Amino acid sequence: MKLENVAAWDIETDVVIIGFGAAGGVAAIDASDAGANVIILEKMSFPGGLSAVSAGGIRVSDRADEAFAYLKATCGGRTPDDILQVLADGMTQVPDYLRGLAKLNGATVKVTPALGNYPFPGCEALAYCEVSNVPSLENGERYHATHATKNGGRLFKVLEDNVLKRNIPVYYNAPAKKLITNAQGEVCGLVASLDGKDVTIRAARAVILTCGGFENDDEMKQQYFQAQPVLTGSFAGNTGDGIRMAQAVGADLWHMWHYHGPYGMKDPTGKYPFGLYMKAVPMWTPGHPESVSDLGVVDDAGKPMSQKSLAKIAWILVDQDGKRFMDEYPPYPGDTGIRPLDQYDSKRQKFPRIPAYAIFDESGRQMYAMGRTAYNDAKAHYEWSPDNLKEVENGILTKADTIEELADKLNVSATQLKHTLETWNAYTADGRDEEFGRQPDTMVPIENPPFYFAQIYPVVINTQGGPRHSMKQEVLNPFGEPIPRLYAAGELGSVFGHLYVGGGNLAECFVGGRIAAREAANLQAWDLSA
């Protein structure tokens, strides 16, 4: 929308922040502290986005050069060095910054050494920074609309309390629609919906986009992902709004193919709108047996587990021919675990691993709850049963008394499926997976009937793609030029375009949110009279 078409401003402020997750909270706090008048627009009726439902560990370091080396290897040449260096430098500042914010509500901040997910240079220099306790949240109640591990909510509670302390207005049920630009291409404000009515909002200094990715937009997923379908993981609010608004004023895009997520299941009844995650398991770093991370791993009661060994995984995955095709427990199951499913068979014109099938036996059913949920949503609700029997009744899991019946229900060759299971059981007995190298301590035989299976799909927790940005978080056009007065932070246009590092998006929320806030607040207001 052009400035010349704006007859009057309904709301005026210095900086408008679109999206109230971690990046939006940090940007609002720092822009306000820098002297700017700030408002936050949130399209949902509750705050937090994905940040509040995350494991809550911010990836940090006390050695910027080594953190940079790791980020450079992780990004695989797809992100400029200067941007990665700024992120690495900022990661060293996050713990003290968060401790300063935590003083407001008495929260406890801790830093725990944790190797990077892959044995790249600098992986030993990394850690997680997390909020482990907030006195006002330790009553067991849900935080707003979240249902997941506690630390994401604790982290966001610190940010929300600091936003409220600064009297920063937050408008809920307020989706942003279009940016407003002047003849020089500067972003001067936007059109948003408040109480169902379109209003014009003047941003005298800048607009900061912190409204996440597009994991809940089916059209964008069809255009940018090869695999189809990809289930939405935890949050319905990220539908690519910020990407489209940035594109409309000339933004370049990057990393649009890359998304973070594991393989998981879906509710065949359609009542639960998100993907169902498999049991949470620790991450690990190849070549570093001491690296097992329990970040985000909880027991059946939702309490954090102190687990320093790899988990036993009761299932294997097979494709639509009954053949195993991957290591079911890669170093970072919540990230690259989905990639083996993304194979297209050009001879049969289909994805033979979507759905794939997770197969386990009666002993596996009795081991633990096979699935779990994690969501930030006011209406969604699902509690996985401890013994998995409810899931057999509602069709998420299917039971078969024999291998022949299992093969029939999977519509695969019984001979092939028997061979697959016999081969797997032999690997388990030998303690060596000769096909895909699964870690021996994770292997469990599948031989005790009845047998069970679940349909398996890729699940997107969050996308990494979006508007390309500079080291100052300025949104760039396809020629590498900044779009004046427009910034982006967080997972909207993330730096990660090759591999993801656990806690990396939260690091971007804090580092990028702070940079965008300072840059925006230091701008001179554009001339309203002109």
XYZ file of C-alpha atoms in Angstrom:
530
model
C 0.000 0.000 0.000
C 1.273 3.473 -0.837
C 1.536 6.285 1.675
C -0.368 8.609 -0.646
C -3.456 6.445 -0.152
C -3.480 6.910 3.622
C -6.007 9.577 4.542
C -5.220 9.533 8.278
C -3.417 7.426 10.849
C -5.498 5.545 13.393
C -2.483 4.797 15.620
C 0.958 6.405 15.693
C 4.119 5.125 17.332
C 7.853 4.873 16.671
C 8.389 1.149 16.215
C 5.800 -1.494 15.373
C 6.690 -5.091 16.143
C 4.667 -7.765 14.361
C 4.540 -10.995 16.356
C 4.898 -11.631 20.096
C 7.214 -14.584 20.430
C 10.731 -14.419 21.829
C 12.093 -12.256 19.004
C 9.196 -9.818 19.313
C 9.534 -9.660 23.086
C 13.270 -8.990 22.964
C 12.882 -6.394 20.206
C 10.135 -4.592 22.134
C 12.168 -4.524 25.348
C 15.328 -3.197 23.722
C 13.603 -0.670 21.465
C 11.734 0.681 24.470
C 14.925 0.854 26.538
C 16.538 2.776 23.675
C 13.878 5.472 24.010
C 11.402 4.500 21.298
C 7.648 4.252 21.669
C 6.735 0.671 20.787
C 3.636 -1.394 20.141
C 3.339 -5.144 19.512
C 0.760 -6.702 17.208
C -0.073 -10.381 17.753
C -2.511 -12.150 15.455
C -3.423 -14.829 18.009
C -5.411 -14.319 21.200
C -2.404 -15.392 23.284
C 1.361 -14.747 23.144
C 4.424 -16.903 22.834
C 4.330 -18.374 19.335
C 6.710 -21.307 19.093
C 9.106 -19.825 21.638
C 6.799 -20.560 24.559
C 6.409 -24.196 23.523
C 10.091 -24.784 22.785
C 12.563 -26.695 24.960
C 13.709 -23.236 26.084
C 17.460 -23.679 25.610
C 19.126 -20.723 23.910
C 22.304 -21.743 22.085
C 25.167 -19.652 23.523
C 28.954 -19.672 23.801
C 31.744 -17.951 25.692
C 34.120 -18.189 22.713
C 32.838 -16.203 19.750
C 35.502 -17.319 17.265
C 34.810 -21.000 17.895
C 31.051 -20.431 17.804
C 31.536 -18.716 14.440
C 33.494 -21.696 13.102
C 30.674 -23.999 14.126
C 27.969 -21.780 12.626
C 29.916 -21.503 9.383
C 30.152 -25.281 9.043
C 26.512 -25.731 10.040
C 25.287 -23.250 7.435
C 27.245 -24.935 4.640
C 28.159 -21.789 2.729
C 24.573 -20.592 2.419
C 24.864 -17.621 4.788
C 27.438 -14.776 4.617
C 30.252 -14.815 7.156
C 29.552 -11.329 8.504
C 26.028 -12.318 9.535
C 27.273 -15.471 11.248
C 30.015 -13.537 13.049
C 27.440 -11.103 14.433
C 25.338 -14.022 15.654
C 28.375 -15.680 17.245
C 29.365 -12.449 18.994
C 25.815 -11.972 20.244
C 25.645 -15.521 21.604
C 28.356 -14.618 24.114
C 26.215 -11.774 25.468
C 22.906 -13.633 25.896
C 23.467 -15.129 29.390
C 24.189 -11.791 31.083
C 21.363 -10.138 29.164
C 18.882 -12.806 30.232
C 20.075 -12.652 33.837
C 19.368 -8.923 33.786
C 15.802 -9.515 32.590
C 15.272 -12.353 35.072
C 15.809 -10.059 38.052
C 12.321 -8.652 37.506
C 10.458 -11.814 38.506
C 13.123 -13.732 40.417
C 13.715 -16.292 37.675
C 16.732 -18.581 37.769
C 19.023 -18.639 34.725
C 21.537 -21.400 34.170
C 24.114 -22.158 31.482
C 24.931 -25.789 30.711
C 27.771 -26.875 28.386
C 26.385 -28.841 25.450
C 28.236 -29.830 22.288
C 26.924 -28.899 18.899
C 24.808 -31.541 17.196
C 27.558 -32.384 14.718
C 31.344 -32.764 15.219
C 32.227 -29.584 13.362
C 35.058 -27.249 14.413
C 33.946 -25.266 17.465
C 31.326 -27.762 18.636
C 32.994 -27.934 22.069
C 32.516 -24.204 22.636
C 28.718 -24.292 22.761
C 26.231 -24.345 25.638
C 22.550 -23.882 26.430
C 21.228 -20.930 28.402
C 17.816 -21.532 29.916
C 15.394 -20.275 32.542
C 15.052 -23.188 34.944
C 12.691 -21.651 37.474
C 10.158 -18.819 37.628
C 8.507 -18.655 41.070
C 5.141 -17.546 39.723
C 5.000 -20.447 37.227
C 5.809 -23.372 39.476
C 2.196 -24.267 40.255
C 1.793 -26.817 37.483
C -0.700 -24.789 35.447
C -0.422 -24.263 31.708
C 1.251 -21.054 30.678
C -1.278 -19.283 28.455
C -2.088 -21.825 25.720
C 1.056 -23.941 25.934
C 1.242 -27.660 26.514
C 4.819 -28.932 26.478
C 8.056 -28.849 28.404
C 8.250 -26.104 31.007
C 11.373 -24.177 30.035
C 9.912 -22.571 26.924
C 7.115 -21.094 29.011
C 9.550 -20.008 31.708
C 11.719 -18.247 29.157
C 8.793 -16.447 27.619
C 7.384 -15.505 31.027
C 10.582 -13.550 31.701
C 10.154 -11.686 28.416
C 6.436 -11.071 28.879
C 6.915 -9.683 32.382
C 9.566 -7.304 31.090
C 7.298 -6.130 28.279
C 4.472 -5.496 30.742
C 6.813 -3.710 33.162
C 7.658 -1.227 30.405
C 3.964 -0.604 29.656
C 4.428 -1.602 26.034
C 0.982 -1.963 24.439
C 0.255 -5.445 23.085
C -2.684 -5.851 20.717
C -4.070 -9.394 20.463
C -6.284 -10.745 17.668
C -4.509 -8.132 15.581
C -3.170 -9.593 12.344
C -0.982 -7.350 10.225
C -2.028 -7.238 6.577
C 0.070 -4.916 4.431
C 3.061 -2.646 4.822
C 2.777 0.983 3.778
C 5.626 2.575 1.814
C 6.333 6.084 0.567
C 7.663 7.212 -2.804
C 11.240 6.526 -1.685
C 10.427 2.940 -0.748
C 10.615 3.526 3.003
C 8.298 1.466 5.168
C 6.172 4.044 6.955
C 3.612 1.845 8.689
C 1.098 -0.859 8.003
C -2.514 -1.889 7.774
C -3.693 -4.226 10.534
C -6.981 -5.555 11.788
C -8.085 -4.534 15.297
C -11.400 -5.799 16.613
C -12.271 -6.910 13.093
C -11.698 -3.464 11.599
C -8.838 -2.391 9.343
C -6.709 0.390 10.831
C -3.626 2.245 9.653
C -0.665 2.376 12.017
C 2.166 4.833 11.549
C 5.650 3.517 12.352
C 7.629 6.730 12.554
C 10.956 4.905 12.769
C 10.555 1.301 11.615
C 8.625 -1.956 11.443
C 10.218 -5.132 12.807
C 8.875 -8.450 11.525
C 9.075 -11.155 14.194
C 6.080 -13.209 13.106
C 7.668 -16.565 12.387
C 7.559 -18.786 9.347
C 4.993 -20.667 7.295
C 4.685 -24.141 8.804
C 0.891 -23.857 8.946
C 0.372 -22.609 5.401
C -0.362 -25.514 3.074
C 0.131 -23.531 -0.137
C 3.604 -22.292 0.824
C 4.609 -25.768 1.995
C 3.521 -27.179 -1.362
C 5.600 -24.613 -3.220
C 8.796 -24.754 -1.150
C 8.999 -28.319 0.218
C 9.540 -31.376 -1.942
C 7.945 -33.783 0.522
C 4.156 -33.884 0.613
C 2.350 -33.846 2.945
C 4.272 -32.289 5.834
C 2.298 -32.031 9.074
C 2.246 -28.863 11.187
C 3.899 -29.497 14.531
C 2.870 -27.181 17.330
C 1.474 -23.778 16.380
C -1.252 -22.627 14.007
C -0.305 -18.948 13.862
C 2.695 -19.145 11.555
C 1.182 -18.860 8.103
C 3.798 -16.846 6.219
C 2.249 -13.415 6.841
C 5.578 -11.672 7.360
C 7.078 -13.312 4.295
C 4.263 -12.112 2.052
C 4.328 -8.595 3.484
C 8.074 -8.388 2.959
C 7.793 -9.751 -0.583
C 5.181 -7.132 -1.418
C 7.696 -4.350 -0.732
C 10.527 -6.019 -2.642
C 12.217 -8.457 -0.250
C 14.513 -11.218 -1.423
C 14.013 -14.670 0.125
C 16.452 -17.333 1.295
C 16.507 -20.806 2.886
C 12.891 -21.427 1.948
C 13.363 -25.188 1.545
C 14.827 -25.721 5.010
C 12.588 -26.702 7.879
C 13.188 -28.093 11.355
C 11.227 -31.122 12.459
C 11.110 -34.847 13.201
C 9.044 -37.667 11.822
C 5.744 -38.242 13.607
C 2.142 -39.378 13.449
C -1.265 -37.852 12.911
C -4.677 -38.257 14.448
C -6.789 -40.066 11.810
C -9.953 -38.582 13.286
C -8.736 -35.054 12.547
C -9.745 -33.843 16.005
C -6.181 -33.026 17.006
C -4.937 -30.485 14.438
C -1.170 -30.952 14.815
C 1.366 -33.680 14.236
C 1.897 -36.168 17.055
C 5.537 -36.409 18.033
C 7.292 -39.674 18.764
C 8.757 -40.227 22.227
C 11.332 -37.522 23.075
C 14.888 -38.819 23.060
C 18.256 -37.209 23.857
C 20.359 -35.649 21.111
C 23.963 -36.795 20.634
C 27.079 -35.827 18.699
C 28.853 -38.434 16.541
C 32.276 -39.303 17.926
C 31.478 -37.786 21.321
C 29.874 -40.396 23.601
C 29.803 -37.843 26.419
C 27.608 -35.511 24.384
C 24.123 -36.871 25.112
C 21.792 -33.946 25.767
C 18.547 -34.312 27.681
C 17.267 -30.859 26.749
C 13.518 -31.118 26.337
C 13.308 -34.796 27.341
C 10.512 -35.375 29.839
C 8.901 -38.344 31.517
C 5.249 -39.364 31.111
C 4.245 -36.813 33.751
C 5.910 -33.985 31.810
C 8.812 -33.613 34.232
C 12.377 -33.108 32.897
C 14.462 -36.253 32.898
C 18.143 -36.397 33.747
C 19.192 -38.883 31.098
C 22.805 -39.147 30.006
C 22.586 -42.211 27.773
C 20.851 -42.807 24.483
C 17.275 -44.029 24.739
C 16.108 -47.430 23.599
C 13.857 -47.024 20.589
C 11.241 -49.745 20.365
C 10.440 -49.258 16.694
C 11.932 -49.431 13.246
C 10.679 -47.557 10.181
C 9.774 -49.300 6.941
C 8.647 -47.902 3.620
C 5.601 -48.868 1.561
C 7.449 -51.973 0.348
C 8.118 -53.194 3.883
C 11.829 -52.319 3.720
C 13.796 -50.427 6.336
C 15.386 -47.256 4.899
C 17.088 -45.186 7.633
C 18.708 -44.929 11.040
C 15.665 -44.204 13.173
C 17.787 -42.402 15.788
C 20.095 -39.885 14.039
C 22.160 -37.404 16.113
C 19.403 -34.783 16.012
C 16.101 -36.619 15.477
C 14.156 -33.365 15.690
C 15.916 -31.935 12.650
C 17.397 -34.263 10.031
C 15.129 -37.117 11.097
C 12.683 -36.110 8.378
C 15.082 -36.020 5.452
C 15.118 -39.729 4.536
C 11.348 -39.538 4.026
C 11.849 -36.886 1.347
C 12.537 -39.269 -1.531
C 10.475 -39.272 -4.704
C 10.200 -42.409 -6.825
C 9.986 -41.177 -10.409
C 9.075 -44.603 -11.742
C 6.046 -44.951 -9.496
C 5.357 -41.203 -9.230
C 5.005 -41.150 -5.485
C 6.814 -40.682 -2.197
C 7.246 -44.320 -1.084
C 8.136 -43.232 2.458
C 5.165 -40.892 3.035
C 3.590 -42.384 4.888
C 6.229 -44.707 6.252
C 5.403 -47.127 9.060
C 6.796 -47.392 12.584
C 6.647 -51.026 13.660
C 7.029 -52.378 17.205
C 5.852 -55.336 19.226
C 4.022 -56.011 22.491
C 7.202 -55.578 24.528
C 7.703 -52.217 22.880
C 4.133 -51.175 23.609
C 4.758 -51.802 27.284
C 8.049 -49.853 27.371
C 6.668 -46.309 27.334
C 4.241 -43.946 25.659
C 5.165 -43.997 21.983
C 3.966 -40.487 21.307
C 3.585 -37.068 22.865
C 2.218 -33.625 22.124
C 3.662 -30.134 22.356
C 1.570 -27.181 21.265
C 0.750 -23.549 21.843
C -2.933 -23.423 21.054
C -5.991 -22.385 23.015
C -8.280 -25.089 21.631
C -6.155 -28.103 20.772
C -5.762 -30.870 23.304
C -4.473 -34.421 23.300
C -2.941 -36.520 26.087
C -1.122 -39.644 24.955
C -1.920 -42.676 27.103
C 0.918 -44.234 29.152
C 0.244 -47.746 27.815
C -0.597 -46.754 24.197
C -3.919 -48.594 24.329
C -6.059 -45.515 23.794
C -4.125 -44.928 20.582
C -4.930 -48.458 19.419
C -8.601 -47.768 20.021
C -8.657 -44.429 18.195
C -6.656 -45.667 15.215
C -3.372 -43.816 15.669
C -1.817 -47.241 16.257
C -2.954 -50.429 14.518
C -2.637 -53.891 16.062
C -1.864 -57.168 14.259
C -1.625 -60.584 15.918
C 0.842 -62.040 13.408
C 3.445 -60.848 10.952
C 1.179 -62.040 8.128
C -1.687 -59.913 9.452
C 0.696 -56.995 9.919
C 1.856 -57.308 6.303
C -1.739 -57.480 5.099
C -2.718 -54.323 6.981
C 0.374 -52.553 5.645
C -0.358 -53.861 2.128
C 3.212 -55.149 1.780
C 4.708 -58.532 0.977
C 4.686 -60.829 4.004
C 7.901 -62.425 2.751
C 9.604 -59.041 2.545
C 8.347 -57.915 5.941
C 9.499 -61.166 7.582
C 12.931 -60.676 6.033
C 13.074 -57.091 7.297
C 12.178 -58.086 10.856
C 14.451 -61.131 10.907
C 17.343 -59.023 9.656
C 16.652 -56.369 12.273
C 16.476 -58.898 15.088
C 19.774 -60.403 13.944
C 21.363 -56.935 13.998
C 20.005 -56.394 17.495
C 21.417 -59.695 18.723
C 24.820 -58.857 17.228
C 24.713 -55.255 18.487
C 25.506 -53.970 15.012
C 23.215 -52.332 12.437
C 25.088 -53.182 9.240
C 22.739 -51.232 6.962
C 22.254 -47.836 8.592
C 24.574 -47.770 11.603
C 22.014 -47.203 14.336
C 23.664 -46.940 17.746
C 23.709 -50.353 19.478
C 22.309 -49.121 22.813
C 19.168 -47.846 21.048
C 18.298 -51.170 19.382
C 15.397 -53.332 20.576
C 14.204 -56.606 18.998
C 10.756 -56.841 17.458
C 9.634 -60.426 17.963
C 6.946 -60.633 20.650
C 3.390 -60.585 19.176
C 1.048 -58.867 18.857
C 2.642 -56.284 16.589
C 1.715 -52.638 16.084
C 2.320 -49.928 13.537
C 1.723 -46.217 13.076
C 1.667 -44.213 9.874
C 4.655 -41.837 9.847
C 4.913 -38.420 8.199
C 7.391 -35.549 8.173
C 6.443 -32.955 10.807
C 7.542 -29.331 10.563
C 8.143 -27.646 13.907
C 9.247 -24.441 12.242
C 10.566 -23.163 8.931
C 13.890 -21.395 8.449
C 13.124 -19.511 5.252
C 11.980 -15.947 4.795
C 13.261 -12.507 3.884
C 17.024 -12.234 3.513
C 18.546 -9.833 6.014
C 21.813 -8.003 6.599
C 24.086 -8.143 9.634
C 21.958 -5.242 10.951
C 18.779 -7.333 10.502
C 17.701 -5.059 7.646
C 15.435 -6.782 5.140
C 17.187 -6.825 1.762
C 15.886 -6.701 -1.790
C 17.189 -9.073 -4.520
C 20.080 -6.686 -5.215
C 21.326 -6.799 -1.633
C 20.016 -3.323 -0.822
C 18.194 -2.631 2.449
C 14.495 -1.871 2.301
C 14.456 1.290 4.422
C 12.883 1.029 7.880
C 12.117 -2.692 7.641
C 13.791 -5.308 9.851
C 13.273 -9.001 10.586
C 14.375 -11.226 13.451
C 13.955 -14.751 14.778
C 13.045 -17.671 12.574
C 11.584 -15.314 9.942
C 14.459 -15.522 7.474
C 16.709 -17.589 9.739
C 20.429 -17.896 9.011
C 20.132 -21.699 8.984
C 19.959 -22.956 5.418
C 21.808 -26.272 5.581
C 21.721 -27.868 9.054
C 20.063 -26.574 12.184
C 21.744 -26.303 15.568
C 19.606 -27.036 18.643
C 18.638 -23.754 20.329
C 19.768 -21.798 17.278
C 16.474 -20.108 16.493
C 16.168 -18.879 20.081
C 19.696 -17.491 19.783
C 18.549 -15.627 16.676
C 15.506 -14.335 18.535
C 17.695 -12.784 21.207
C 20.652 -11.632 19.130
C 18.683 -10.548 16.063
C 15.859 -9.057 18.121
C 18.297 -6.867 20.041
C 20.106 -5.714 16.900
C 16.893 -4.899 15.040
C 15.584 -2.989 18.053
C 18.702 -0.839 18.396
C 18.852 -0.093 14.683
C 15.173 0.810 14.511
C 15.164 2.937 17.659
C 18.165 4.946 16.482
C 16.518 6.031 13.238
C 15.159 9.540 12.862
C 11.405 9.651 12.446
C 10.292 10.185 8.880
C 8.760 13.567 8.196
C 4.992 13.358 8.552
C 4.455 16.767 6.957
C 6.387 15.763 3.850
